[in-house]
PDB file of C-alpha atoms in Angstrom:
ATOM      1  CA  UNK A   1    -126.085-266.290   5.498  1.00 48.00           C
ATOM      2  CA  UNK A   2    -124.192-263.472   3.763  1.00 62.00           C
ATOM      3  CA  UNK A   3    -124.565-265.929   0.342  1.00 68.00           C
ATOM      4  CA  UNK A   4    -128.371-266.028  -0.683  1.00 73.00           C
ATOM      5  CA  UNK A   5    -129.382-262.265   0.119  1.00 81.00           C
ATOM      6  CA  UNK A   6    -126.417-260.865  -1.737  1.00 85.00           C
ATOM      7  CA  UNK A   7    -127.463-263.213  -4.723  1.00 87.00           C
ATOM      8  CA  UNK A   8    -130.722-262.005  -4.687  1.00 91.00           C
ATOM      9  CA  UNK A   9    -129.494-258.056  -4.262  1.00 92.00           C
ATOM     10  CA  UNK A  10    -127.483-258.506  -7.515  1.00 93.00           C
ATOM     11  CA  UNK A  11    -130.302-260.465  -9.225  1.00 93.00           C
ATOM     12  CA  UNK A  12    -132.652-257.616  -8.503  1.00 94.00           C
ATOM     13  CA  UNK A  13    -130.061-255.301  -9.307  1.00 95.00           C
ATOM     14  CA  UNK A  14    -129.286-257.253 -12.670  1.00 96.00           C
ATOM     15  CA  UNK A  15    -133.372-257.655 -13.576  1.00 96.00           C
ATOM     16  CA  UNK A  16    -133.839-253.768 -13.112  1.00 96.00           C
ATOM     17  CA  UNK A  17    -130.833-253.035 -15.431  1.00 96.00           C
ATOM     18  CA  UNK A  18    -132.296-255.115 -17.937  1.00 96.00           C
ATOM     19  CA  UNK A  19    -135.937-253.881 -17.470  1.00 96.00           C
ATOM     20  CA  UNK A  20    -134.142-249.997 -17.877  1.00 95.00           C
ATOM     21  CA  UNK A  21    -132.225-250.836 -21.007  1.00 94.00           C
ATOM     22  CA  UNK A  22    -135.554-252.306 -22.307  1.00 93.00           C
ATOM     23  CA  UNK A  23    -137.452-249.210 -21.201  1.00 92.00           C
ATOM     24  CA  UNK A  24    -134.429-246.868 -22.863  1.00 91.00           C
ATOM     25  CA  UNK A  25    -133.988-248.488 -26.031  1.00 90.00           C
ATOM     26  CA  UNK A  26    -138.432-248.871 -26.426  1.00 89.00           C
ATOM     27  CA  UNK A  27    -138.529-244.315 -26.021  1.00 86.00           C
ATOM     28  CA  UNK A  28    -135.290-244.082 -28.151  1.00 83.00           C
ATOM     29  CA  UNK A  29    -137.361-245.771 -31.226  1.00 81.00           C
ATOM     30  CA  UNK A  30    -140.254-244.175 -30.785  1.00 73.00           C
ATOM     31  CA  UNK A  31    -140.875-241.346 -33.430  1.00 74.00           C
ATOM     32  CA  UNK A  32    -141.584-237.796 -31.640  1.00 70.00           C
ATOM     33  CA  UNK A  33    -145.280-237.012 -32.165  1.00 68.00           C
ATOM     34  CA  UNK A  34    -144.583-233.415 -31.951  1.00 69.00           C
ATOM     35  CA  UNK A  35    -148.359-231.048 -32.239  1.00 67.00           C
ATOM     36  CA  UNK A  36    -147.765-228.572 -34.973  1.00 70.00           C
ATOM     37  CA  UNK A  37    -149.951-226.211 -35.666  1.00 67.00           C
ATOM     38  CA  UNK A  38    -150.811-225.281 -39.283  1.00 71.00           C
ATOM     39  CA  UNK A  39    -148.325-222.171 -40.409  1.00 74.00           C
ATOM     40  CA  UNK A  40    -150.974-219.978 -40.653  1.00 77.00           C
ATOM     41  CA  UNK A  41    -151.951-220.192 -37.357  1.00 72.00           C
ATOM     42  CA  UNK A  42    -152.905-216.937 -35.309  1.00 74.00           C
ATOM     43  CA  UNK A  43    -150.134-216.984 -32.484  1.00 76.00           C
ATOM     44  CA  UNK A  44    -150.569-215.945 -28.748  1.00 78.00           C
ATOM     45  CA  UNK A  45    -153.034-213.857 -28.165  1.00 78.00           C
ATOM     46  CA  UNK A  46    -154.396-213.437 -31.548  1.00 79.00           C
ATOM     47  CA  UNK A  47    -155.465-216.732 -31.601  1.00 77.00           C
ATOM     48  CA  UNK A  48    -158.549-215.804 -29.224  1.00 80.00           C
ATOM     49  CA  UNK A  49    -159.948-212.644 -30.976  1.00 81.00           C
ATOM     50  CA  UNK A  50    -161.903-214.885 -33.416  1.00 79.00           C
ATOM     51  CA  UNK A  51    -163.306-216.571 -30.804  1.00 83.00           C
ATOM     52  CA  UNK A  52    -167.196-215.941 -30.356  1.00 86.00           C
ATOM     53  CA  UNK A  53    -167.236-215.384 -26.662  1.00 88.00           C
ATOM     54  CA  UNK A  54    -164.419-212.966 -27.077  1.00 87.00           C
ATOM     55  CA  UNK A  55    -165.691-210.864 -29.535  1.00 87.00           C
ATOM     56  CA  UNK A  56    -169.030-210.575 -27.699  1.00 90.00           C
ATOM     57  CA  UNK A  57    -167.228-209.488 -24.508  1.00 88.00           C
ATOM     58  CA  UNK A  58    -165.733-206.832 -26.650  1.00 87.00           C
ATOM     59  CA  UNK A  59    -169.085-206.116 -28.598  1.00 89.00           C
ATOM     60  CA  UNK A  60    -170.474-205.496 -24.814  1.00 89.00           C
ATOM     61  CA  UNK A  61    -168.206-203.337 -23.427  1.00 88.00           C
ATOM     62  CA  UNK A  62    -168.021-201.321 -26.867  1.00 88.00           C
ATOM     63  CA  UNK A  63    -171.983-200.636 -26.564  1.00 88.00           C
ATOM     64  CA  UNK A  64    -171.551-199.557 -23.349  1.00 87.00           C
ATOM     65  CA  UNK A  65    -168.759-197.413 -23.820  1.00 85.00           C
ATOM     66  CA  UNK A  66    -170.463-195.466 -26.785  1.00 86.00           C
ATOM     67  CA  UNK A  67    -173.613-195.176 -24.259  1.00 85.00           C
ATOM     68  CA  UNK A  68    -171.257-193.407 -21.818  1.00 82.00           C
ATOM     69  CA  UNK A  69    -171.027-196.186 -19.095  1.00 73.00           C
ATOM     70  CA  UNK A  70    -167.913-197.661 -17.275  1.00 70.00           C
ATOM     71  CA  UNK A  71    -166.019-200.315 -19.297  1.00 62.00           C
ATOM     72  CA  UNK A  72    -164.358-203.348 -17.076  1.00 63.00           C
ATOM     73  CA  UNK A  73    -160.788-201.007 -17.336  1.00 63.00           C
ATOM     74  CA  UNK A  74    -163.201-198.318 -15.331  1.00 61.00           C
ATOM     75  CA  UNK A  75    -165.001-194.775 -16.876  1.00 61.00           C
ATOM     76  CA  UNK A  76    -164.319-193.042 -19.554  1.00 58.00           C
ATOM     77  CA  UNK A  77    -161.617-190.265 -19.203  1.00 61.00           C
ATOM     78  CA  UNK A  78    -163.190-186.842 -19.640  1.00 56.00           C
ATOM     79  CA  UNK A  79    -160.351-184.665 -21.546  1.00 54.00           C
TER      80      UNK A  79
END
């Protein structure tokens, strides 16, 4: 009884090598679709500070720094 389940273990065995070579040889030929982002690109951080909810956080906390209020980093120092 050894005979047909060791057949179909190798036939298995065989159809998932085939199916992996298949699957290998598909990714190997596909071109990398790499995002690049244009050279002049802001990086990190700097991309954000043209951003309109950004500068109208900052806009806010300016005004209320110049009126003498508590920013988010906490009050003023007094020197």
């Amino acid at each position: 009884m050894e005979g047909p389940g060791r057949r179909s273990r190798l036939r298995t065995f065989a159809i998932g090598g085939v199916v992996g070579a298949a699957g290998a040889l598909a990714t190997a030929r596909l071109p990398s679709r790499r995002a690049r982002r244009p050279r002049d690109a802001p990086v990190g951080l700097a991309a954000f500070e043209d951003a309109p909810c950004f500068r109208e956080v900052v806009g806010a906390e300016a005004a209320r720094y110049r009126e003498g209020g508590d920013t988010v980093a906490g009050p003023p120092n007094s020197t």
